[in-house]
Amino acid sequence: MEQNNVIKLMDFVAQRTMDIAGDNSVLGEPIVKDGMTIIPVSKVSVSFAGGGADIADKKRTSHPSGGGAKVDVVPMSFLVIKDGKAYTVKVEATEKSNVKEILDFITTTAKQLFSKKAEDK
């Protein structure tokens, strides 16, 4: 009976972890800036653990158990779309990177790519 509780707990933790990771984790919400649509492409890592014990304790009616989870979403690149053309801009984000710096880098790089392609025609 107690083993079923641990399995239920692990199932709950796994399901909630996947909910937290979400559908928008790999391809993020589009951002529109300077006439370009920027879509983050991220690497998602999901970890979870749990366990229980079968320690007999007369004061308790159940056995101790617990669980936890961790979700990491790391931006790897950005898909930039403008005027029906698309480019991928790779970004190496660090923990100290902020969103404004990353968006500025992406838009500057994408503008250079779009203008270079226009010159090549």
mmCIF file of N, CA and C in Angstrom:
data_model
loop_
_atom_site.group_PDB
_atom_site.id
_atom_site.type_symbol
_atom_site.label_atom_id
_atom_site.label_comp_id
_atom_site.label_asym_id
_atom_site.label_seq_id
_atom_site.Cartn_x
_atom_site.Cartn_y
_atom_site.Cartn_z
ATOM 1 N N MET A 1 0.821 -1.195 0.000
ATOM 2 C CA MET A 1 0.000 0.000 0.000
ATOM 3 C C MET A 1 0.864 1.257 0.000
ATOM 4 N N GLU A 2 1.880 1.322 0.867
ATOM 5 C CA GLU A 2 2.755 2.480 0.933
ATOM 6 C C GLU A 2 3.544 2.652 -0.358
ATOM 7 N N GLN A 3 3.891 1.550 -1.013
ATOM 8 C CA GLN A 3 4.634 1.620 -2.256
ATOM 9 C C GLN A 3 3.803 2.363 -3.316
ATOM 10 N N ASN A 4 2.501 2.162 -3.321
ATOM 11 C CA ASN A 4 1.621 2.870 -4.250
ATOM 12 C C ASN A 4 1.649 4.369 -4.004
ATOM 13 N N ASN A 5 1.759 4.790 -2.728
ATOM 14 C CA ASN A 5 1.820 6.218 -2.415
ATOM 15 C C ASN A 5 3.087 6.849 -2.991
ATOM 16 N N VAL A 6 4.196 6.150 -2.915
ATOM 17 C CA VAL A 6 5.446 6.660 -3.475
ATOM 18 C C VAL A 6 5.332 6.756 -4.993
ATOM 19 N N ILE A 7 4.733 5.751 -5.609
ATOM 20 C CA ILE A 7 4.541 5.783 -7.061
ATOM 21 C C ILE A 7 3.623 6.937 -7.450
ATOM 22 N N LYS A 8 2.556 7.156 -6.686
ATOM 23 C CA LYS A 8 1.659 8.275 -6.956
ATOM 24 C C LYS A 8 2.395 9.603 -6.796
ATOM 25 N N LEU A 9 3.232 9.701 -5.770
ATOM 26 C CA LEU A 9 4.008 10.910 -5.550
ATOM 27 C C LEU A 9 4.951 11.164 -6.725
ATOM 28 N N MET A 10 5.653 10.140 -7.168
ATOM 29 C CA MET A 10 6.591 10.285 -8.284
ATOM 30 C C MET A 10 5.852 10.644 -9.573
ATOM 31 N N ASP A 11 4.695 10.061 -9.778
ATOM 32 C CA ASP A 11 3.892 10.388 -10.950
ATOM 33 C C ASP A 11 3.469 11.852 -10.908
ATOM 34 N N PHE A 12 3.053 12.326 -9.732
ATOM 35 C CA PHE A 12 2.650 13.719 -9.559
ATOM 36 C C PHE A 12 3.828 14.659 -9.829
ATOM 37 N N VAL A 13 5.000 14.346 -9.252
ATOM 38 C CA VAL A 13 6.181 15.193 -9.435
ATOM 39 C C VAL A 13 6.578 15.232 -10.908
ATOM 40 N N ALA A 14 6.580 14.086 -11.577
ATOM 41 C CA ALA A 14 6.941 14.035 -12.996
ATOM 42 C C ALA A 14 5.963 14.848 -13.835
ATOM 43 N N GLN A 15 4.682 14.707 -13.569
ATOM 44 C CA GLN A 15 3.671 15.427 -14.341
ATOM 45 C C GLN A 15 3.787 16.930 -14.130
ATOM 46 N N ARG A 16 3.957 17.359 -12.904
ATOM 47 C CA ARG A 16 4.096 18.800 -12.611
ATOM 48 C C ARG A 16 5.374 19.356 -13.234
ATOM 49 N N THR A 17 6.437 18.562 -13.240
ATOM 50 C CA THR A 17 7.696 18.997 -13.849
ATOM 51 C C THR A 17 7.499 19.237 -15.337
ATOM 52 N N MET A 18 6.823 18.325 -16.003
ATOM 53 C CA MET A 18 6.565 18.494 -17.429
ATOM 54 C C MET A 18 5.648 19.693 -17.681
ATOM 55 N N ASP A 19 4.705 19.943 -16.777
ATOM 56 C CA ASP A 19 3.852 21.119 -16.910
ATOM 57 C C ASP A 19 4.674 22.398 -16.793
ATOM 58 N N ILE A 20 5.632 22.401 -15.866
ATOM 59 C CA ILE A 20 6.485 23.565 -15.674
ATOM 60 C C ILE A 20 7.352 23.777 -16.909
ATOM 61 N N ALA A 21 7.905 22.693 -17.441
ATOM 62 C CA ALA A 21 8.736 22.802 -18.646
ATOM 63 C C ALA A 21 7.918 23.381 -19.783
ATOM 64 N N GLY A 22 6.698 22.925 -19.927
ATOM 65 C CA GLY A 22 5.750 23.503 -20.865
ATOM 66 C C GLY A 22 6.083 23.328 -22.330
ATOM 67 N N ASP A 23 5.085 23.597 -23.151
ATOM 68 C CA ASP A 23 5.228 23.490 -24.594
ATOM 69 C C ASP A 23 6.064 24.625 -25.171
ATOM 70 N N ASN A 24 6.091 25.773 -24.485
ATOM 71 C CA ASN A 24 6.799 26.933 -25.014
ATOM 72 C C ASN A 24 8.242 27.006 -24.555
ATOM 73 N N SER A 25 8.769 25.925 -24.009
ATOM 74 C CA SER A 25 10.144 25.966 -23.527
ATOM 75 C C SER A 25 11.154 25.791 -24.650
ATOM 76 N N VAL A 26 10.915 24.889 -25.582
ATOM 77 C CA VAL A 26 11.869 24.663 -26.658
ATOM 78 C C VAL A 26 11.775 25.805 -27.669
ATOM 79 N N LEU A 27 10.605 26.084 -28.172
ATOM 80 C CA LEU A 27 10.364 27.256 -29.004
ATOM 81 C C LEU A 27 9.576 28.236 -28.157
ATOM 82 N N GLY A 28 10.215 29.331 -27.789
ATOM 83 C CA GLY A 28 9.590 30.295 -26.887
ATOM 84 C C GLY A 28 8.580 31.187 -27.574
ATOM 85 N N GLU A 29 7.993 32.061 -26.790
ATOM 86 C CA GLU A 29 7.022 33.015 -27.307
ATOM 87 C C GLU A 29 7.721 33.990 -28.251
ATOM 88 N N PRO A 30 7.133 34.245 -29.420
ATOM 89 C CA PRO A 30 7.747 35.184 -30.368
ATOM 90 C C PRO A 30 7.816 36.604 -29.797
ATOM 91 N N ILE A 31 8.904 37.293 -30.140
ATOM 92 C CA ILE A 31 9.119 38.676 -29.738
ATOM 93 C C ILE A 31 9.220 39.480 -31.035
ATOM 94 N N VAL A 32 8.499 40.600 -31.120
ATOM 95 C CA VAL A 32 8.565 41.449 -32.308
ATOM 96 C C VAL A 32 9.386 42.682 -31.946
ATOM 97 N N LYS A 33 10.458 42.922 -32.731
ATOM 98 C CA LYS A 33 11.320 44.083 -32.492
ATOM 99 C C LYS A 33 11.900 44.538 -33.823
ATOM 100 N N ASP A 34 11.834 45.840 -34.082
ATOM 101 C CA ASP A 34 12.377 46.451 -35.296
ATOM 102 C C ASP A 34 11.902 45.746 -36.567
ATOM 103 N N GLY A 35 10.641 45.364 -36.607
ATOM 104 C CA GLY A 35 10.076 44.736 -37.795
ATOM 105 C C GLY A 35 10.462 43.272 -37.975
ATOM 106 N N MET A 36 11.111 42.691 -36.985
ATOM 107 C CA MET A 36 11.521 41.287 -37.052
ATOM 108 C C MET A 36 10.788 40.502 -35.971
ATOM 109 N N THR A 37 10.482 39.247 -36.295
ATOM 110 C CA THR A 37 9.922 38.331 -35.302
ATOM 111 C C THR A 37 11.064 37.437 -34.827
ATOM 112 N N ILE A 38 11.286 37.436 -33.530
ATOM 113 C CA ILE A 38 12.389 36.686 -32.930
ATOM 114 C C ILE A 38 11.800 35.576 -32.068
ATOM 115 N N ILE A 39 12.180 34.334 -32.384
ATOM 116 C CA ILE A 39 11.662 33.175 -31.640
ATOM 117 C C ILE A 39 12.837 32.469 -30.959
ATOM 118 N N PRO A 40 12.842 32.448 -29.613
ATOM 119 C CA PRO A 40 13.921 31.748 -28.905
ATOM 120 C C PRO A 40 13.838 30.235 -29.096
ATOM 121 N N VAL A 41 14.986 29.606 -29.292
ATOM 122 C CA VAL A 41 15.093 28.151 -29.377
ATOM 123 C C VAL A 41 15.987 27.728 -28.220
ATOM 124 N N SER A 42 15.458 26.934 -27.312
ATOM 125 C CA SER A 42 16.168 26.606 -26.085
ATOM 126 C C SER A 42 16.371 25.111 -25.892
ATOM 127 N N LYS A 43 17.344 24.798 -25.071
ATOM 128 C CA LYS A 43 17.564 23.425 -24.626
ATOM 129 C C LYS A 43 16.861 23.295 -23.280
ATOM 130 N N VAL A 44 16.053 22.261 -23.126
ATOM 131 C CA VAL A 44 15.318 22.047 -21.892
ATOM 132 C C VAL A 44 15.830 20.775 -21.220
ATOM 133 N N SER A 45 16.223 20.915 -19.959
ATOM 134 C CA SER A 45 16.650 19.761 -19.163
ATOM 135 C C SER A 45 15.693 19.617 -17.989
ATOM 136 N N VAL A 46 15.161 18.433 -17.816
ATOM 137 C CA VAL A 46 14.212 18.167 -16.745
ATOM 138 C C VAL A 46 14.760 17.039 -15.878
ATOM 139 N N SER A 47 14.781 17.266 -14.579
ATOM 140 C CA SER A 47 15.242 16.240 -13.642
ATOM 141 C C SER A 47 14.238 16.125 -12.504
ATOM 142 N N PHE A 48 14.036 14.926 -12.037
ATOM 143 C CA PHE A 48 13.209 14.768 -10.859
ATOM 144 C C PHE A 48 13.674 13.549 -10.074
ATOM 145 N N ALA A 49 13.375 13.591 -8.789
ATOM 146 C CA ALA A 49 13.778 12.497 -7.906
ATOM 147 C C ALA A 49 12.762 12.372 -6.782
ATOM 148 N N GLY A 50 12.744 11.232 -6.186
ATOM 149 C CA GLY A 50 11.846 11.016 -5.066
ATOM 150 C C GLY A 50 12.157 9.701 -4.396
ATOM 151 N N GLY A 51 11.560 9.524 -3.295
ATOM 152 C CA GLY A 51 11.783 8.277 -2.584
ATOM 153 C C GLY A 51 10.929 8.200 -1.330
ATOM 154 N N GLY A 52 11.034 7.089 -0.693
ATOM 155 C CA GLY A 52 10.283 6.874 0.534
ATOM 156 C C GLY A 52 11.015 5.888 1.416
ATOM 157 N N ALA A 53 10.535 5.763 2.594
ATOM 158 C CA ALA A 53 11.163 4.849 3.554
ATOM 159 C C ALA A 53 10.102 3.953 4.168
ATOM 160 N N ASP A 54 10.523 2.785 4.568
ATOM 161 C CA ASP A 54 9.569 1.879 5.213
ATOM 162 C C ASP A 54 9.905 1.751 6.701
ATOM 163 N N ILE A 55 10.274 2.875 7.299
ATOM 164 C CA ILE A 55 10.592 2.918 8.722
ATOM 165 C C ILE A 55 9.294 2.753 9.513
ATOM 166 N N ALA A 56 9.312 1.835 10.421
ATOM 167 C CA ALA A 56 8.126 1.628 11.251
ATOM 168 C C ALA A 56 8.120 2.666 12.368
ATOM 169 N N ASP A 57 7.075 3.440 12.437
ATOM 170 C CA ASP A 57 6.927 4.449 13.480
ATOM 171 C C ASP A 57 5.495 4.355 13.996
ATOM 172 N N LYS A 58 5.352 3.999 15.238
ATOM 173 C CA LYS A 58 4.009 3.787 15.792
ATOM 174 C C LYS A 58 3.222 5.078 15.905
ATOM 175 N N LYS A 59 3.898 6.215 15.912
ATOM 176 C CA LYS A 59 3.202 7.496 16.016
ATOM 177 C C LYS A 59 2.626 7.943 14.679
ATOM 178 N N ARG A 60 3.169 7.413 13.594
ATOM 179 C CA ARG A 60 2.713 7.810 12.266
ATOM 180 C C ARG A 60 1.845 6.721 11.659
ATOM 181 N N THR A 61 0.906 7.170 10.848
ATOM 182 C CA THR A 61 0.064 6.183 10.161
ATOM 183 C C THR A 61 0.572 5.923 8.747
ATOM 184 N N SER A 62 1.517 6.738 8.297
ATOM 185 C CA SER A 62 2.068 6.534 6.956
ATOM 186 C C SER A 62 3.592 6.565 7.027
ATOM 187 N N HIS A 63 4.205 6.165 5.960
ATOM 188 C CA HIS A 63 5.655 6.152 5.876
ATOM 189 C C HIS A 63 6.140 7.450 5.242
ATOM 190 N N PRO A 64 7.307 7.948 5.658
ATOM 191 C CA PRO A 64 7.807 9.197 5.082
ATOM 192 C C PRO A 64 8.186 9.031 3.606
ATOM 193 N N SER A 65 7.883 10.055 2.818
ATOM 194 C CA SER A 65 8.249 10.060 1.404
ATOM 195 C C SER A 65 8.382 11.505 0.953
ATOM 196 N N GLY A 66 9.048 11.698 -0.160
ATOM 197 C CA GLY A 66 9.230 13.054 -0.674
ATOM 198 C C GLY A 66 9.699 13.020 -2.109
ATOM 199 N N GLY A 67 9.667 14.180 -2.732
ATOM 200 C CA GLY A 67 10.099 14.278 -4.120
ATOM 201 C C GLY A 67 10.453 15.702 -4.470
ATOM 202 N N GLY A 68 11.146 15.876 -5.567
ATOM 203 C CA GLY A 68 11.515 17.203 -6.016
ATOM 204 C C GLY A 68 11.799 17.189 -7.497
ATOM 205 N N ALA A 69 11.904 18.389 -8.071
ATOM 206 C CA ALA A 69 12.130 18.487 -9.515
ATOM 207 C C ALA A 69 12.903 19.753 -9.833
ATOM 208 N N LYS A 70 13.532 19.739 -11.011
ATOM 209 C CA LYS A 70 14.285 20.897 -11.492
ATOM 210 C C LYS A 70 14.106 20.980 -13.004
ATOM 211 N N VAL A 71 13.865 22.193 -13.491
ATOM 212 C CA VAL A 71 13.741 22.429 -14.929
ATOM 213 C C VAL A 71 14.730 23.532 -15.306
ATOM 214 N N ASP A 72 15.613 23.260 -16.267
ATOM 215 C CA ASP A 72 16.543 24.255 -16.792
ATOM 216 C C ASP A 72 16.183 24.545 -18.235
ATOM 217 N N VAL A 73 16.038 25.826 -18.559
ATOM 218 C CA VAL A 73 15.786 26.253 -19.927
ATOM 219 C C VAL A 73 16.924 27.194 -20.307
ATOM 220 N N VAL A 74 17.746 26.764 -21.272
ATOM 221 C CA VAL A 74 18.913 27.543 -21.688
ATOM 222 C C VAL A 74 18.753 27.933 -23.154
ATOM 223 N N PRO A 75 18.732 29.258 -23.458
ATOM 224 C CA PRO A 75 18.628 29.663 -24.855
ATOM 225 C C PRO A 75 19.860 29.225 -25.640
ATOM 226 N N MET A 76 19.640 28.614 -26.790
ATOM 227 C CA MET A 76 20.740 28.141 -27.630
ATOM 228 C C MET A 76 20.884 29.008 -28.887
ATOM 229 N N SER A 77 19.749 29.381 -29.456
ATOM 230 C CA SER A 77 19.763 30.224 -30.652
ATOM 231 C C SER A 77 18.403 30.901 -30.776
ATOM 232 N N PHE A 78 18.303 31.761 -31.781
ATOM 233 C CA PHE A 78 17.058 32.479 -32.015
ATOM 234 C C PHE A 78 16.752 32.434 -33.503
ATOM 235 N N LEU A 79 15.504 32.167 -33.827
ATOM 236 C CA LEU A 79 15.039 32.187 -35.205
ATOM 237 C C LEU A 79 14.519 33.598 -35.460
ATOM 238 N N VAL A 80 15.098 34.276 -36.450
ATOM 239 C CA VAL A 80 14.713 35.649 -36.754
ATOM 240 C C VAL A 80 14.042 35.658 -38.127
ATOM 241 N N ILE A 81 12.824 36.190 -38.186
ATOM 242 C CA ILE A 81 12.033 36.195 -39.424
ATOM 243 C C ILE A 81 11.699 37.637 -39.796
ATOM 244 N N LYS A 82 11.931 37.954 -41.079
ATOM 245 C CA LYS A 82 11.578 39.283 -41.586
ATOM 246 C C LYS A 82 11.309 39.170 -43.077
ATOM 247 N N ASP A 83 10.194 39.736 -43.507
ATOM 248 C CA ASP A 83 9.834 39.761 -44.930
ATOM 249 C C ASP A 83 9.896 38.383 -45.575
ATOM 250 N N GLY A 84 9.455 37.370 -44.882
ATOM 251 C CA GLY A 84 9.411 36.023 -45.440
ATOM 252 C C GLY A 84 10.741 35.289 -45.450
ATOM 253 N N LYS A 85 11.776 35.910 -44.941
ATOM 254 C CA LYS A 85 13.089 35.264 -44.861
ATOM 255 C C LYS A 85 13.398 34.975 -43.399
ATOM 256 N N ALA A 86 14.153 33.894 -43.184
ATOM 257 C CA ALA A 86 14.472 33.510 -41.803
ATOM 258 C C ALA A 86 15.954 33.187 -41.667
ATOM 259 N N TYR A 87 16.505 33.542 -40.521
ATOM 260 C CA TYR A 87 17.884 33.228 -40.177
ATOM 261 C C TYR A 87 17.919 32.712 -38.750
ATOM 262 N N THR A 88 18.936 31.917 -38.489
ATOM 263 C CA THR A 88 19.169 31.453 -37.128
ATOM 264 C C THR A 88 20.374 32.198 -36.589
ATOM 265 N N VAL A 89 20.226 32.807 -35.425
ATOM 266 C CA VAL A 89 21.318 33.521 -34.773
ATOM 267 C C VAL A 89 21.659 32.760 -33.497
ATOM 268 N N LYS A 90 22.887 32.253 -33.436
ATOM 269 C CA LYS A 90 23.327 31.498 -32.263
ATOM 270 C C LYS A 90 23.805 32.469 -31.191
ATOM 271 N N VAL A 91 23.402 32.204 -29.965
ATOM 272 C CA VAL A 91 23.773 33.056 -28.847
ATOM 273 C C VAL A 91 24.287 32.186 -27.722
ATOM 274 N N GLU A 92 25.414 32.566 -27.170
ATOM 275 C CA GLU A 92 25.948 31.864 -26.002
ATOM 276 C C GLU A 92 25.615 32.707 -24.785
ATOM 277 N N ALA A 93 24.487 32.436 -24.175
ATOM 278 C CA ALA A 93 24.053 33.194 -23.006
ATOM 279 C C ALA A 93 24.744 32.657 -21.762
ATOM 280 N N THR A 94 25.036 33.569 -20.853
ATOM 281 C CA THR A 94 25.588 33.178 -19.563
ATOM 282 C C THR A 94 24.564 33.520 -18.490
ATOM 283 N N GLU A 95 24.845 33.121 -17.287
ATOM 284 C CA GLU A 95 23.922 33.424 -16.193
ATOM 285 C C GLU A 95 23.795 34.926 -15.979
ATOM 286 N N LYS A 96 24.843 35.681 -16.360
ATOM 287 C CA LYS A 96 24.841 37.125 -16.145
ATOM 288 C C LYS A 96 24.229 37.890 -17.311
ATOM 289 N N SER A 97 23.897 37.197 -18.412
ATOM 290 C CA SER A 97 23.289 37.859 -19.565
ATOM 291 C C SER A 97 21.893 38.336 -19.190
ATOM 292 N N ASN A 98 21.529 39.502 -19.717
ATOM 293 C CA ASN A 98 20.151 39.933 -19.494
ATOM 294 C C ASN A 98 19.414 39.988 -20.822
ATOM 295 N N VAL A 99 18.127 40.014 -20.759
ATOM 296 C CA VAL A 99 17.282 39.902 -21.951
ATOM 297 C C VAL A 99 17.543 41.053 -22.918
ATOM 298 N N LYS A 100 17.697 42.265 -22.414
ATOM 299 C CA LYS A 100 17.915 43.420 -23.296
ATOM 300 C C LYS A 100 19.217 43.263 -24.076
ATOM 301 N N GLU A 101 20.297 42.859 -23.422
ATOM 302 C CA GLU A 101 21.575 42.667 -24.121
ATOM 303 C C GLU A 101 21.455 41.603 -25.209
ATOM 304 N N ILE A 102 20.778 40.512 -24.884
ATOM 305 C CA ILE A 102 20.612 39.424 -25.856
ATOM 306 C C ILE A 102 19.784 39.896 -27.046
ATOM 307 N N LEU A 103 18.664 40.584 -26.794
ATOM 308 C CA LEU A 103 17.811 41.073 -27.889
ATOM 309 C C LEU A 103 18.558 42.088 -28.750
ATOM 310 N N ASP A 104 19.336 42.968 -28.127
ATOM 311 C CA ASP A 104 20.118 43.941 -28.895
ATOM 312 C C ASP A 104 21.123 43.229 -29.798
ATOM 313 N N PHE A 105 21.799 42.214 -29.276
ATOM 314 C CA PHE A 105 22.762 41.453 -30.066
ATOM 315 C C PHE A 105 22.071 40.763 -31.234
ATOM 316 N N ILE A 106 20.933 40.147 -30.959
ATOM 317 C CA ILE A 106 20.207 39.411 -32.006
ATOM 318 C C ILE A 106 19.733 40.348 -33.099
ATOM 319 N N THR A 107 19.130 41.475 -32.729
ATOM 320 C CA THR A 107 18.614 42.391 -33.749
ATOM 321 C C THR A 107 19.756 42.991 -34.579
ATOM 322 N N THR A 108 20.864 43.342 -33.946
ATOM 323 C CA THR A 108 22.013 43.875 -34.682
ATOM 324 C C THR A 108 22.559 42.841 -35.658
ATOM 325 N N THR A 109 22.742 41.617 -35.182
ATOM 326 C CA THR A 109 23.256 40.540 -36.032
ATOM 327 C C THR A 109 22.290 40.237 -37.169
ATOM 328 N N ALA A 110 21.004 40.161 -36.856
ATOM 329 C CA ALA A 110 19.998 39.847 -37.882
ATOM 330 C C ALA A 110 19.931 40.956 -38.930
ATOM 331 N N LYS A 111 20.012 42.212 -38.514
ATOM 332 C CA LYS A 111 20.002 43.321 -39.481
ATOM 333 C C LYS A 111 21.183 43.196 -40.438
ATOM 334 N N GLN A 112 22.342 42.818 -39.907
ATOM 335 C CA GLN A 112 23.515 42.635 -40.754
ATOM 336 C C GLN A 112 23.292 41.492 -41.750
ATOM 337 N N LEU A 113 22.698 40.393 -41.275
ATOM 338 C CA LEU A 113 22.430 39.261 -42.158
ATOM 339 C C LEU A 113 21.445 39.639 -43.263
ATOM 340 N N PHE A 114 20.366 40.325 -42.883
ATOM 341 C CA PHE A 114 19.344 40.704 -43.870
ATOM 342 C C PHE A 114 19.925 41.693 -44.879
ATOM 343 N N SER A 115 20.719 42.665 -44.443
ATOM 344 C CA SER A 115 21.280 43.653 -45.365
ATOM 345 C C SER A 115 22.337 43.010 -46.270
ATOM 346 N N LYS A 116 23.110 42.063 -45.755
ATOM 347 C CA LYS A 116 24.108 41.371 -46.565
ATOM 348 C C LYS A 116 23.436 40.569 -47.680
ATOM 349 N N LYS A 117 22.348 39.870 -47.345
ATOM 350 C CA LYS A 117 21.613 39.101 -48.343
ATOM 351 C C LYS A 117 21.010 40.019 -49.399
ATOM 352 N N ALA A 118 20.564 41.212 -48.991
ATOM 353 C CA ALA A 118 19.982 42.160 -49.951
ATOM 354 C C ALA A 118 21.062 42.682 -50.894
ATOM 355 N N GLU A 119 22.292 42.873 -50.380
ATOM 356 C CA GLU A 119 23.405 43.329 -51.208
ATOM 357 C C GLU A 119 23.847 42.256 -52.204
ATOM 358 N N ASP A 120 23.747 40.985 -51.795
ATOM 359 C CA ASP A 120 24.180 39.873 -52.641
ATOM 360 C C ASP A 120 23.292 39.680 -53.866
ATOM 361 N N LYS A 121 22.108 40.245 -53.837
ATOM 362 C CA LYS A 121 21.167 40.040 -54.953
ATOM 363 C C LYS A 121 21.556 40.815 -56.135
#
